[in-house]
Each structure stands twice: as C-alpha cells, then as structure tokens.
XYZ file of C-alpha atoms in Angstrom:
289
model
C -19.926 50.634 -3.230
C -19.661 46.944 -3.242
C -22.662 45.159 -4.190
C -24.209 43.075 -1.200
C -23.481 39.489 -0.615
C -27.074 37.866 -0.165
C -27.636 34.748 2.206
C -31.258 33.215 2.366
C -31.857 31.631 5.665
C -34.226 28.968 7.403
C -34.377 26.859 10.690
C -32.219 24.204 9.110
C -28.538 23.670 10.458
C -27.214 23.977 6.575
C -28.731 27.306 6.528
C -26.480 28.362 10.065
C -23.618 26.998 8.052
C -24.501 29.332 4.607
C -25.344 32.191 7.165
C -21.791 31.621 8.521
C -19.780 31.258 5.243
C -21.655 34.467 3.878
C -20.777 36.264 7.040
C -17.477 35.627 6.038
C -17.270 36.309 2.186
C -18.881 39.588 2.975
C -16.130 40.464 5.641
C -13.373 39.537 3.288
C -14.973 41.866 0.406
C -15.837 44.726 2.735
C -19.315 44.731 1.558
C -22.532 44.933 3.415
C -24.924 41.392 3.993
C -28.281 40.926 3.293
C -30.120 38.535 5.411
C -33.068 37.078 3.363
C -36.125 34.786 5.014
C -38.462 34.201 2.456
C -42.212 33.415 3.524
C -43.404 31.259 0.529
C -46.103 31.740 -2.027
C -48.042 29.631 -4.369
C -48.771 31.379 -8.192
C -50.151 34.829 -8.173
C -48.531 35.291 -5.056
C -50.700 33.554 -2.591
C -49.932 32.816 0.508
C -48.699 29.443 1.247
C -50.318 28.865 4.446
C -53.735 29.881 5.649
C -54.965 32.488 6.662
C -55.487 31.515 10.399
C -51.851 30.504 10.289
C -50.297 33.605 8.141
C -49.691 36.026 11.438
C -47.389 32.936 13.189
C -45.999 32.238 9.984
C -45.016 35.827 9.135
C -43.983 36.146 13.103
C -41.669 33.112 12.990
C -39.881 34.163 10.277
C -39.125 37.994 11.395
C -37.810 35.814 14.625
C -35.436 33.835 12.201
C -34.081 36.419 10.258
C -33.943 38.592 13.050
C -31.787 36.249 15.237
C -29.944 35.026 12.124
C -29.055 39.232 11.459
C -27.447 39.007 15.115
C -25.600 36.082 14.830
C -23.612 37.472 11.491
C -23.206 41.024 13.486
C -21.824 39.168 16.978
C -19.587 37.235 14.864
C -18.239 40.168 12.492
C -19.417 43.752 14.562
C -17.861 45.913 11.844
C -19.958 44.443 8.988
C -23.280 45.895 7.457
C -25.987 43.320 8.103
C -29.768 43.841 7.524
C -32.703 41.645 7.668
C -34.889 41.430 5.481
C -38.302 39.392 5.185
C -39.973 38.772 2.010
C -42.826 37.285 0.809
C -42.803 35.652 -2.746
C -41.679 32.490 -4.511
C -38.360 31.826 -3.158
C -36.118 31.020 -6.477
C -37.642 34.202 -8.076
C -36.499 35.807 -4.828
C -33.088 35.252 -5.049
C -32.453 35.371 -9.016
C -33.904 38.653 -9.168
C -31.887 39.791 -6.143
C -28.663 38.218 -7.897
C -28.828 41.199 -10.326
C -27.679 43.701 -7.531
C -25.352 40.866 -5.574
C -21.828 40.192 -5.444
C -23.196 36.319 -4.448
C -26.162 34.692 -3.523
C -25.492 32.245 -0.913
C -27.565 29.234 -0.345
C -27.696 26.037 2.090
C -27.899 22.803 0.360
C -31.291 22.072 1.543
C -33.765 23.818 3.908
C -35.650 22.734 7.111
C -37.922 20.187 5.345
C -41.832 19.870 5.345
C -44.119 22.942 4.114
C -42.360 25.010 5.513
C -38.906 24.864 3.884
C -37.857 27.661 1.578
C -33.999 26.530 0.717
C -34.817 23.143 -0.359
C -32.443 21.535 -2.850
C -34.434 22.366 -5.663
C -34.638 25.903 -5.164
C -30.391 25.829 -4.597
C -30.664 24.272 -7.824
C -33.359 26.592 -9.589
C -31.172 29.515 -8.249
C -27.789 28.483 -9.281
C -28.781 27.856 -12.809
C -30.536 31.501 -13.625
C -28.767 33.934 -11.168
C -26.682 36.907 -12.786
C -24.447 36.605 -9.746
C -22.199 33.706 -8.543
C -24.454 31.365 -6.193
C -22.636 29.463 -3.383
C -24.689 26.252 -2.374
C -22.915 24.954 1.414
C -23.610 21.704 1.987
C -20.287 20.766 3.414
C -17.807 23.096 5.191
C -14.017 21.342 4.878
C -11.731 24.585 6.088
C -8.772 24.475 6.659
C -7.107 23.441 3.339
C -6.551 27.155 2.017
C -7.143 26.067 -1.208
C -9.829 26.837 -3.870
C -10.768 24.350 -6.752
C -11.416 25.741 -9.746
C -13.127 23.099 -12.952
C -12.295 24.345 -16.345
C -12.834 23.122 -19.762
C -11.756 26.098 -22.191
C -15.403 27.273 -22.479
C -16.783 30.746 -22.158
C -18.287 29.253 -18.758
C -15.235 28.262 -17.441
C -13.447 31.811 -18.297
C -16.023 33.099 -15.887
C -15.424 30.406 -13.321
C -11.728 30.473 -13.756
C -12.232 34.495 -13.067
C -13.809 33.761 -9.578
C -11.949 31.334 -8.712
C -8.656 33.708 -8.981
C -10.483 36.264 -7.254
C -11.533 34.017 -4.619
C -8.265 32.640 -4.031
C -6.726 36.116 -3.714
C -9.435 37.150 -1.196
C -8.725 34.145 0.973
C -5.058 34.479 0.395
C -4.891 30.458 -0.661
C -3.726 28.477 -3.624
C -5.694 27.765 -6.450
C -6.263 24.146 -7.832
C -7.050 24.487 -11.252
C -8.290 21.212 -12.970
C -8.904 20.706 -16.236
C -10.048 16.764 -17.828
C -10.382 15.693 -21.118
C -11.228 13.159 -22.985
C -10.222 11.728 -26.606
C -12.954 12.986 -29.255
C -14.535 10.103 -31.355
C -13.676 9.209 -35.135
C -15.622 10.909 -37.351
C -15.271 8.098 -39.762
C -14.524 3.797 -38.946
C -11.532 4.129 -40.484
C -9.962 7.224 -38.985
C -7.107 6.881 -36.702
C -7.734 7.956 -32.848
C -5.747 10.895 -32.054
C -2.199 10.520 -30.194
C -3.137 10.960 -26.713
C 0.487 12.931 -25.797
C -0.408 15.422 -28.698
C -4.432 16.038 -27.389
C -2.784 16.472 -24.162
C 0.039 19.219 -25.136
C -2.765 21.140 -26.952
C -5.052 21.415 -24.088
C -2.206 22.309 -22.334
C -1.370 25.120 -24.401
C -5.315 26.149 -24.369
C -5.182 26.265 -20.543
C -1.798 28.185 -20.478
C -3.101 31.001 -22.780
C -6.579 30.991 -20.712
C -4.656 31.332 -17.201
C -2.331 33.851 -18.927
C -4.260 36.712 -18.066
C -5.417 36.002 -14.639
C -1.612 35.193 -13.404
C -1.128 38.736 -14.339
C -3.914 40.427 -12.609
C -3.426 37.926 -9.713
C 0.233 37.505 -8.990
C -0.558 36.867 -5.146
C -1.905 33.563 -6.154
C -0.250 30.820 -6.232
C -1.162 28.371 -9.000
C -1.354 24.505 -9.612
C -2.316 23.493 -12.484
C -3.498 19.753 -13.283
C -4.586 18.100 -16.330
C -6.099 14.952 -16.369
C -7.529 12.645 -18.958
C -10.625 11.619 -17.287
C -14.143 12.315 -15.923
C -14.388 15.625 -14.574
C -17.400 15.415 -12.481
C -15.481 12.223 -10.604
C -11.888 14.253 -10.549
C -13.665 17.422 -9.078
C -15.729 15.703 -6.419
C -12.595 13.993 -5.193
C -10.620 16.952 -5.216
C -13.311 18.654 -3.122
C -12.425 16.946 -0.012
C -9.009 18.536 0.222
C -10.206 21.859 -0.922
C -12.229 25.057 1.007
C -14.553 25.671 -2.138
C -14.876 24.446 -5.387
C -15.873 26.737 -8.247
C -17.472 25.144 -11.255
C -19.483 26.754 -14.670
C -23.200 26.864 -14.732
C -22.647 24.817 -18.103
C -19.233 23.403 -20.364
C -18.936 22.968 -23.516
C -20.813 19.788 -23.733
C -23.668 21.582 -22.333
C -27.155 21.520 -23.774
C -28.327 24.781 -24.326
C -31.701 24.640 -23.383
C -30.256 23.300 -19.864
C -29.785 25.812 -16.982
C -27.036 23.399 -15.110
C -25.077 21.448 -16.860
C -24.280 17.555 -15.481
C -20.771 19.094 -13.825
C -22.113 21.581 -12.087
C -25.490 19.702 -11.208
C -23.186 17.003 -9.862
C -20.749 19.027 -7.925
C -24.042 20.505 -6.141
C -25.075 17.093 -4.613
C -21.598 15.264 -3.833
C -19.034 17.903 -3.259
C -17.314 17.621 0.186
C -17.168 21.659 0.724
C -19.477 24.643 -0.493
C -19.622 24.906 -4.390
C -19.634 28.181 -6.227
C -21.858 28.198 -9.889
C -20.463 30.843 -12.172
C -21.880 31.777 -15.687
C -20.522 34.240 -18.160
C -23.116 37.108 -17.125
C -21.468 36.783 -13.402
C -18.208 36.451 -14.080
C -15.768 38.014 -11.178
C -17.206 40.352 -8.819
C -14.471 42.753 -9.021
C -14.456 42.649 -13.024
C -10.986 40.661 -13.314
C-alpha cells in the first residue's frame, strides 16, 4: 500500500492552501491522507495552555481538523482522508511521522500568536530532519505544468533530481532541470583560472550521465535541461515564478555538515513563488526510481 501523504493544518489561509495541494498529491498517487492538527506542548510534554483553557483548546482543534478532513473528502470523494489530533511538539510530530509518509506537507507559516503550530520555523525544523520529502506552500503559481528541479551533482541532488522526475510524471508536465556553477578558485597566485567553455562541457557531461538513468525510467517526461554559470539560489527563485513546484536538496555540495538546510534550500523556502519540495538522500523518490 502506498504510504500516506501527511498535511498538518491550522486556522491560517497558507494552511487551506497546503491542505489543498496535499489533497491533490495524494489523489494523483492513489494513496490515503492524513490530516494532522497538532495541539502544542512545551518540554516533557506539557501542555501549552492552561489548564482552564486545555478543554477549548483541545475542542477547537478537533473542529479544525475535523472541517479541514471534509474539505479534502468534498473536493476528492474517492480519496482516504482521516483526521487526526495530536498532542506533542509539533516538528517532532511531523519528522517522526515522515518515516511512514510518502510527503509531509506544510504551509509556509501558521495562524500566528500562541497558538500557531505551522510557523515558519517549524516548516523549517521539519524540512531539514524528515525521512520523507517535505512540501512547504507558501505560494501556489498553477498552471505552468512544469516542475523545477535544482541540481548540483551531489548525492542530495540525485535524490531531488529522483522526485522531481517522479513528480513530473505524476503531473504529466515538463521538467526544468537547472544546474549553476561557478569557476573554483586557484589553489595557488600563480595558477591559471580554468577555461570557462571547458568547466562548462564537464558539468555538462556530469549532468548528462546523472539524468541518464531517470530518462530511462521516465520516458513520459519531457526534459529541459539548463546550465548556467551563476548563483543558484537567485536562478531558482526566478525560475519559480514560471514553474508549479520547485524541488531542491536538503543540502549541496557546499553544504556544512553539521547544517540541516543548506543556504539553497533555506532560501528557496522563504522567496520561492510556488510550493517547494526538500529532498535528502534518505527520502529519495517515493516510488524508489
């Protein structure tokens, strides 16, 4: 059976919009949705609120999640939906649910105040530890039937580039796969910079024998490749406004390791025009391609 795709809701309109675009994901993959509220804890899980305020707390959010269930099944009647409330910190929450997920999907931020359990930092928390793909929506730009895919020969990107195929193939649109570089520095004051045309046919020929693969488990999808000597958080983020999701690593090879998020991915979370999938090499594709 497919594994679940996993949407955390709130009040917030960001969370309607991840509540919608989870709907969907989980239609296209014929698997069953999870609708998560998460009533928040402080250490040792205690309650957040107090106890005078617990029992309208607790009965608020069974309302949210409840209505939030009912939306996703009036929208998509065939597909498996079921509420669930939980009580606990909410980035522990979700990365331990990513372990049986085909995604976690997130809104951008949450309903604000004390009450908010999807605020950015927790999209951010989640995305960098989850053993599933996590889709932050911020933005929705459909239309474009094209995914985005980031990719910088590392192990990360594989992953990404994995997603990204299968993503494309669910959606039936192009992929847009963009790779930047830039020109290494001279190990010594003397030394000669590299010939630009030559770094560029090698990285070329890296991304050629990386996309090898996928082509041939994917040959539905149509493929544009573009390579592009230049920043890639900046090429990315523009590229997002013409694109229906961008899929990035959790970390490149410039990455520090200690770092869940890497500055790519980090960036692509706060200024990308559309809904931003975080991959890292224990996700990978859902479907194992």
């Amino acid at each position: 059976m497919t594994e679940p795709v996993i949407v955390g809701v709130d009040s917030s309109g960001r969370s309607l919009r991840a509540l919608v675009w989870a709907s969907h994901e989980a239609a296209l993959r014929g698997a069953p949705l999870r609708v998560v509220h998460v009533l928040p804890t402080w250490e040792h899980d205690i309650p957040f609120h107090p106890p005078g305020m617990w029992r309208t707390v607790r009965d608020r959010g069974a309302d949210i999640v409840a209505e939030a269930a009912a939306m996703a099944k009036e929208n998509y009647p065939d597909l498996d939906v079921s509420p669930e409330l939980i009580i606990g910190r909410p980035p522990k929450v979700f990365v331990d649910a990513s372990a049986h997920a085909s995604a976690i999907v997130l809104g951008a931020r949450g309903e604000g105040g004390l009450g908010n359990v999807l605020l950015g930092s927790v999209s951010l928390q989640v995305a960098g530890h989850a053993a599933a793909p996590v889709v932050v929506v911020g933005y929705v730009n459909s239309g474009h039937d094209r995914v985005l895919v980031g990719t910088d020969g590392s192990e990360t990107s594989s992953a990404a580039l994995a997603y990204a195929f299968e993503e494309a193939s669910l959606r039936r649109a192009a992929l847009h796969v963009l790779q930047t570089w830039g020109m290494p520095m001279p190990t010594e004051p003397s030394a000669e910079e590299p010939d630009p045309e030559q770094m560029a046919a090698r990285y070329r020929r890296e991304l050629d024998e990386q996309l090898a693969g996928l082509r041939a488990r994917h040959p539905d999808v149509k493929v544009q490749e573009e390579l592009l000597r230049s920043w890639p958080s900046l090429e990315l983020i523009r590229a997002s406004e013409r694109s229906d999701l961008v899929v990035v690593g959790s970390r490149g090879k410039g990455g520090f390791h200690g770092l869940a998020l890497g500055s790519v991915s980090h960036a692509l979370l706060q200024y990308a025009m559309c809904p931003v999938a975080v991959v890292s090499p224990r996700s990978g594709a859902v479907g194992g391609a």
